[in-house]
Coordinates of C-alpha atoms in Angstrom, one line a residue:
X1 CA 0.0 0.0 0.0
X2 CA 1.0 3.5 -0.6
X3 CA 1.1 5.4 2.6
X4 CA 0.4 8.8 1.3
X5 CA -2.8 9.0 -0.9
X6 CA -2.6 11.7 -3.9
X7 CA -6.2 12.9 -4.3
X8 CA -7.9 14.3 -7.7
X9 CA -10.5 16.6 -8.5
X10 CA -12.5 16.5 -11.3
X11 CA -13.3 20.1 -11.3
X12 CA -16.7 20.3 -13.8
X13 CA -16.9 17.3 -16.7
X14 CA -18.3 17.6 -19.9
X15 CA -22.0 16.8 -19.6
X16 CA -22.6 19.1 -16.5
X17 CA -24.5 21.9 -17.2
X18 CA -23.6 25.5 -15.2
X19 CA -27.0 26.4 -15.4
X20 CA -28.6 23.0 -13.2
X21 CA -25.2 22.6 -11.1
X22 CA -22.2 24.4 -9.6
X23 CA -20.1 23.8 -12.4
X24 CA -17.2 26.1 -12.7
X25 CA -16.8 27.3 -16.5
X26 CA -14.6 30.5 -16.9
X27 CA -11.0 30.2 -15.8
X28 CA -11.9 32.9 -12.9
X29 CA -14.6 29.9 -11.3
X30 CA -11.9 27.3 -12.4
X31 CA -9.3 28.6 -10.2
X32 CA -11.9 29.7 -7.5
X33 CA -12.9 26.0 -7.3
X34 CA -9.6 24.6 -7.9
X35 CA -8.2 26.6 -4.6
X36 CA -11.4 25.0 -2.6
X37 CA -10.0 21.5 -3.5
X38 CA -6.7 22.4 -3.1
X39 CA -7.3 23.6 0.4
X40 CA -9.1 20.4 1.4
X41 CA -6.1 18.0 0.2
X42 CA -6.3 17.6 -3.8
X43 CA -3.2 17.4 -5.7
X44 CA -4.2 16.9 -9.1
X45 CA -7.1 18.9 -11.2
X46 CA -8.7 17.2 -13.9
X47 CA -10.3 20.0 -16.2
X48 CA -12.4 19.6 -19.0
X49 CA -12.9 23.1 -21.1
X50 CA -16.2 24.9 -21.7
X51 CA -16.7 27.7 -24.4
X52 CA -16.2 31.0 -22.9
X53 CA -19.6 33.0 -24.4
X54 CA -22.4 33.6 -22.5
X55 CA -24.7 30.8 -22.5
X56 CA -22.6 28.6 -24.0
X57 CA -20.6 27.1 -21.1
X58 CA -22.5 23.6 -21.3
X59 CA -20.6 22.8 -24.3
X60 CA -17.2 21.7 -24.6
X61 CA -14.6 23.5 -26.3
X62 CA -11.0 22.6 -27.6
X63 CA -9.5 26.1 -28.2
X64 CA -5.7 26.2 -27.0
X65 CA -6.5 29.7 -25.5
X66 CA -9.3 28.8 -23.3
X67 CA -6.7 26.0 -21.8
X68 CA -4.2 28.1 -21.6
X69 CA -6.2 30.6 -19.6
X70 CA -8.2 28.0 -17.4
X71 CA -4.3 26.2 -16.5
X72 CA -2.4 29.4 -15.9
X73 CA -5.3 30.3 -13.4
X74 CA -5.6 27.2 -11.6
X75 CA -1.8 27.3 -11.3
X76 CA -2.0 31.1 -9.8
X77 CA -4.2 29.6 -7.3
X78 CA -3.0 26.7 -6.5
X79 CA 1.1 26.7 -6.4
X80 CA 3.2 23.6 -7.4
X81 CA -0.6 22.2 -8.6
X82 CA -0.6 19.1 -11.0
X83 CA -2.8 20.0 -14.4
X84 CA -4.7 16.3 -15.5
X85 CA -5.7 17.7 -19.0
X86 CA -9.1 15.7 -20.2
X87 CA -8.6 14.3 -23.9
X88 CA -12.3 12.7 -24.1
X89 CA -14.1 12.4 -27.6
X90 CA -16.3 10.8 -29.7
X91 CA -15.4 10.5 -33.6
X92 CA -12.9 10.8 -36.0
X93 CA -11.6 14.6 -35.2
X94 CA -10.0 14.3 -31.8
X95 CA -7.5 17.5 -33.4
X96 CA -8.5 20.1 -30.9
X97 CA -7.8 17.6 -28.2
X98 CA -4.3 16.7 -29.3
X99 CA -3.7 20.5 -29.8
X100 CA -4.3 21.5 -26.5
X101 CA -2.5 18.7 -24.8
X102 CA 0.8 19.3 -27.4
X103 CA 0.8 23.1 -26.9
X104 CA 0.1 23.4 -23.4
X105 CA 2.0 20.1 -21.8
X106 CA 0.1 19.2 -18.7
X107 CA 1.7 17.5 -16.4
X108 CA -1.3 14.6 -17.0
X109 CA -4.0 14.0 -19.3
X110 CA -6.6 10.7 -19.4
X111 CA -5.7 8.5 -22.2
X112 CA -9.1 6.6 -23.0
X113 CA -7.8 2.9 -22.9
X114 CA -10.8 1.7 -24.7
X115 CA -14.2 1.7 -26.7
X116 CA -17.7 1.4 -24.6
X117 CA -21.0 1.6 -25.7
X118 CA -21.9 4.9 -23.6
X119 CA -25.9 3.8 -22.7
X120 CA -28.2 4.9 -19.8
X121 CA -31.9 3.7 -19.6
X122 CA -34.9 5.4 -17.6
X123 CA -36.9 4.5 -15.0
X124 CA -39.9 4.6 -18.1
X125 CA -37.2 2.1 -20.0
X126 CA -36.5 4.6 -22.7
X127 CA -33.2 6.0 -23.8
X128 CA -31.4 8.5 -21.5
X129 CA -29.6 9.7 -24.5
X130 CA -29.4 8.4 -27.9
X131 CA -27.5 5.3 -27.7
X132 CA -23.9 6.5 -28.5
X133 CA -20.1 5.3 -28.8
X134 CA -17.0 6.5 -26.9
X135 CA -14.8 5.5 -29.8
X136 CA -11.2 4.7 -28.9
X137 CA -9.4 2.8 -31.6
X138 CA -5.8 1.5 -31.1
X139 CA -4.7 4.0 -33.3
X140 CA -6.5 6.9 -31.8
X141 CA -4.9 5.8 -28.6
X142 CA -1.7 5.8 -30.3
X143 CA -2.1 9.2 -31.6
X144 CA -2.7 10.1 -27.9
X145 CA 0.7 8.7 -26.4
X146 CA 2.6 9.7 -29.5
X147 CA 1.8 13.8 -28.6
X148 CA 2.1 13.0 -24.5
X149 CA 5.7 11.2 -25.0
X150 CA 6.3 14.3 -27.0
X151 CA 5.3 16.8 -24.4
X152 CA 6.7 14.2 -21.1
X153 CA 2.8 14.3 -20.2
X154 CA 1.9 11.2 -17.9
X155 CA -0.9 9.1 -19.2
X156 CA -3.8 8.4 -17.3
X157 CA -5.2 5.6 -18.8
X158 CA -9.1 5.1 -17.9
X159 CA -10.8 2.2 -17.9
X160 CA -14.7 1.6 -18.5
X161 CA -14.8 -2.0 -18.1
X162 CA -12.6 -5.1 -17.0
X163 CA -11.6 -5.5 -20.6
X164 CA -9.9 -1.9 -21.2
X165 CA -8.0 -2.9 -18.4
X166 CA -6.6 -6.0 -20.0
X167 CA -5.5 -4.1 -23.0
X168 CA -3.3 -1.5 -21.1
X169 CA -1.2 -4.7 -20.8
X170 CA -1.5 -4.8 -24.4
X171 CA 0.0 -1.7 -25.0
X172 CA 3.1 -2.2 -23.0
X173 CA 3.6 -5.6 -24.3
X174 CA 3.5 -4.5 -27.9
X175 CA 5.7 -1.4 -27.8
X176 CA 3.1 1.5 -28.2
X177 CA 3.8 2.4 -24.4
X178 CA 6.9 2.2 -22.4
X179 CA 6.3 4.7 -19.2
X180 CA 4.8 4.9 -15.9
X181 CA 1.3 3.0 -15.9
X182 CA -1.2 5.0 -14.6
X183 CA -4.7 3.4 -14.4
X184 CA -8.2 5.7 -13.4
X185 CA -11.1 2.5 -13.2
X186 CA -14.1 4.3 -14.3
X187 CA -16.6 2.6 -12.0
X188 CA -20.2 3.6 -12.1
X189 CA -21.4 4.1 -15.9
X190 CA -24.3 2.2 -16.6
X191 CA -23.2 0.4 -19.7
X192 CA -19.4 -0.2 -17.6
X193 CA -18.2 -1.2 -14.8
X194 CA -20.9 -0.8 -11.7
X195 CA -20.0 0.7 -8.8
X196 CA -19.2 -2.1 -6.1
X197 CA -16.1 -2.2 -3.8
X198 CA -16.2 -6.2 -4.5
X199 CA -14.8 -5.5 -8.4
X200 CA -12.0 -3.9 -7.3
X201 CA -9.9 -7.0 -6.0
X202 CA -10.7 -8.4 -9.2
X203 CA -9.1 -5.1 -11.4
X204 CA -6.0 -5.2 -8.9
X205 CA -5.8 -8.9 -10.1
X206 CA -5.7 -7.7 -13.7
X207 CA -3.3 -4.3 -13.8
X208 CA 0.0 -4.3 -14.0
X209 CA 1.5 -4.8 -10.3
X210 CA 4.0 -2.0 -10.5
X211 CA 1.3 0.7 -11.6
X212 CA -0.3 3.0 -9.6
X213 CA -4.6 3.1 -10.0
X214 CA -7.4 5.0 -8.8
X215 CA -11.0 4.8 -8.8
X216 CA -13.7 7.6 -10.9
X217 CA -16.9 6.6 -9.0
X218 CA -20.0 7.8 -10.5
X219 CA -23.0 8.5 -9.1
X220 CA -24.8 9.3 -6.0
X221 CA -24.1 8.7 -1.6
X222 CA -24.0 5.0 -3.1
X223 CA -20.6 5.4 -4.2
X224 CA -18.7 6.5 -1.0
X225 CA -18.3 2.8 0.2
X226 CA -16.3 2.3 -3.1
X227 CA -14.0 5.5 -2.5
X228 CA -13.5 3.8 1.3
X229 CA -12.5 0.6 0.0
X230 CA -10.4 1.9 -3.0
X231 CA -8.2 4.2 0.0
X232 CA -8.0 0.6 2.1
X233 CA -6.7 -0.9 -1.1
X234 CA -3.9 1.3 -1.3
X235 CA -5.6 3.1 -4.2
X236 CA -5.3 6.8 -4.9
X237 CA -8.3 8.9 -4.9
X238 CA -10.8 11.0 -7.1
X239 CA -13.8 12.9 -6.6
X240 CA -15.3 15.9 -8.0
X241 CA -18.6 17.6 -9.4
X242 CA -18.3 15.7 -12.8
X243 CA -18.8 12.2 -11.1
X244 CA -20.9 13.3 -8.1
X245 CA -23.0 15.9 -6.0
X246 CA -23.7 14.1 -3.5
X247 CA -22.2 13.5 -0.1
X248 CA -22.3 10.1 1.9
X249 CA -25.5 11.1 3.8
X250 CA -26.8 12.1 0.1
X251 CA -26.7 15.9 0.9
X252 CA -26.2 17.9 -2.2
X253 CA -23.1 19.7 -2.6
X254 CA -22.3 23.4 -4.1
X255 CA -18.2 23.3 -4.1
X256 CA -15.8 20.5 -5.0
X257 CA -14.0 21.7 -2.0
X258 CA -16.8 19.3 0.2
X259 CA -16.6 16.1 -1.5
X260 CA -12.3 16.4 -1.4
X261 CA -12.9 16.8 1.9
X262 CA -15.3 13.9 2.8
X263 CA -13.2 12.0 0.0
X264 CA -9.9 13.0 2.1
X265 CA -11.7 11.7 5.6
X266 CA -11.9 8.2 3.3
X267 CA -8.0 8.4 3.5
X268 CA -7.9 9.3 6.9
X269 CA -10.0 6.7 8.3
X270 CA -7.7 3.7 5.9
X271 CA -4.8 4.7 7.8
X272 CA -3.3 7.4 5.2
X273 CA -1.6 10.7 5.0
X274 CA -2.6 13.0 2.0
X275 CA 0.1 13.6 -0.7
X276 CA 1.1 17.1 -1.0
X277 CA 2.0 18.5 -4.2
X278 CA 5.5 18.2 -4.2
X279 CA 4.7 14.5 -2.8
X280 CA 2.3 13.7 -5.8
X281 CA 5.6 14.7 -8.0
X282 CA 7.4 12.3 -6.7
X283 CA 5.1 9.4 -6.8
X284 CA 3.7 9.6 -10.4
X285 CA 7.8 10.4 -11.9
X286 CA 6.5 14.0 -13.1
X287 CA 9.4 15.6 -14.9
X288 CA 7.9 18.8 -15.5

C-alpha cells in the first residue's frame, strides 16, 4: 500500500451543465474551485474546457486559448498544482484535443484505454440519450501517447470496463507504451463497470503490479463505500462535481471543496496521509 494518498478533483466534466449545477466554466470559477479543492487536500485537477460565451458554457470547447487561460489560473491559485488535461471524444476529429495537450503540456492528461457503448436507460425504459459510442481505436490511442511522449505528459489511462484494463497490458507488451502505468477505473457508468467495492480485487488482479490506479466513481451517496475501499486498497483517490454531487448522507453539494474533503476523511479513516504537491511529483515520476 502507498502510505500517502494523492487525491484528484474533477473540477466540472463535460455533460454538467452551469446552469442545473455548480459547475465552474470560466477560468476565474476554475481557479476559485480549484483553490477550494486544493485547500481540502487535492493534488491533481482534472479539467475539461467549456466555451467561454455567455450561454454557452455547457458545451465543450477545444481552443488552446481557453486551456491556456483556465491552466495558468488554476496554477496562480494553487502553487506547485498538477494539471490532469481531459482528452475525451467521440469520432474521428480528436484535433483540438491533441492541440491543447501538445501546446500546453500538462503535467497529465486521461488517455481513453478503450471503446464502450456509452448507454443509460430510464426508470420509463427509454433512452437517456441516444445510444452512442466513446470511440477509442488503437490507433486513436496511439495518436494520444505519440503527442504526451512528445510533451513528457503522464498518461492516465481510464478504464470503462474489466476488458480496457486488459489491453493496457497490451499496449506495453507490444511497444506502443513504455512509461509509468497510470490506471483511473471508471466505475459507475451504466453500460461499464458498476459501482461495487467487490470488483475492485478483481481489477487489482488484472493491472500491471508495478502501476499505480485510482477509482472515478460515478454516481450518488451510493458510491462513498467504493472511495473507502479503493483508500483501504492502497488506491489513490478521485472525486469531484463531474462524477458526483452528493455527499455520503446524500446531501447535495455546491463546491468540489466538500466532496475532497469527505473523500480526504476516506483516507484518513484507511490509515493514510494525504500527498502534497510536491509529494504527488514524486510518486507519479513528473518531470515537469
Amino acid at each position: 500500500m502507498s502510505d500517502k494518498a494523492v487525491i484528484t478533483c474533477a473540477l466540472n466534466g463535460v455533460l454538467t451543465d452551469p446552469k442545473q449545477h455548480h459547475v465552474p466554466v470560466t477560468p476565474e470559477e476554475m481557479a476559485r474551485e480549484a483553490r477550494a479543492a486544493f485547500n481540502a487536500g487535492a493534488s491533481v485537477m482534472h479539467i475539461h474546457l467549456r466555451q467561454q460565451t455567455p450561454n454557452k458554457g455547457h458545451l465543450p470547447s477545444w481552443e488552446v486559448s481557453v486551456s491556456r487561460a483556465i491552466q495558468q489560473a488554476i496554477r496562480e491559485a494553487c502553487p506547485g498544482v498538477i494539471i490532469n488535461h481531459t482528452t475525451g471524444t467521440s469520432g474521428p476529429n480528436y484535433s483540438g484535443a491533441l492541440d491543447c495537450v501538445r501546446e500546453t503540456k500538462p503535467e497529465m492528461a486521461a488517455c481513453n484505454a478503450g471503446s464502450l457503448n456509452y448507454l443509460k436507460v430510464k426508470s420509463d425504459n427509454t433512452w437517456a440519450w441516444p445510444p452512442m459510442m466513446f470511440d477509442n481505436a488503437v490507433e486513436k490511442v496511439q495518436d494520444y501517447l505519440d503527442v504526451m511522449k512528445a510533451t513528457q505528459t503522464i498518461p492516465e489511462f481510464e478504464c470503462f470496463d474489466v476488458g480496457i484494463v486488459r489491453c493496457v497490458g497490451m499496449y506495453r507488451q507490444t511497444g506502443m507504451y513504455s512509461g509509468p502505468l497510470e490506471y483511473n477505473f471508471v466505475m459507475g457508468v451504466a453500460s461499464g463497470m458498476p459501482a461495487d467495492p467487490e470488483l475492485l480485487p478483481i481489477l487489482l488482479k488484472l493491472k500491471s503490479p508495478e502501476a499505480h490506479w485510482q477509482v472515478t466513481a460515478i454516481g450518488r451517496a451510493e458510491i462513498w463505500p467504493l472511495h473507502q475501499r479503493c483508500a483501504e486498497l492502497g488506491g489513490h483517490l478521485r472525486t469531484g462535481l463531474e462524477d458526483t454531487f452528493y455527499q455520503p448522507d446524500g446531501a447535495k453539494v455546491t463546491s468540489n471543496g466538500q466532496l475532497i474533503e469527505s473523500l480526504a476523511a476516506c483516507a484518513r479513516r484507511a490509515g493514510r496521509e494525504i500527498a502534497s504537491p510536491a509529494e504527488a511529483r514524486q510518486i507519479f515520476g513528473i518531470r515537469h
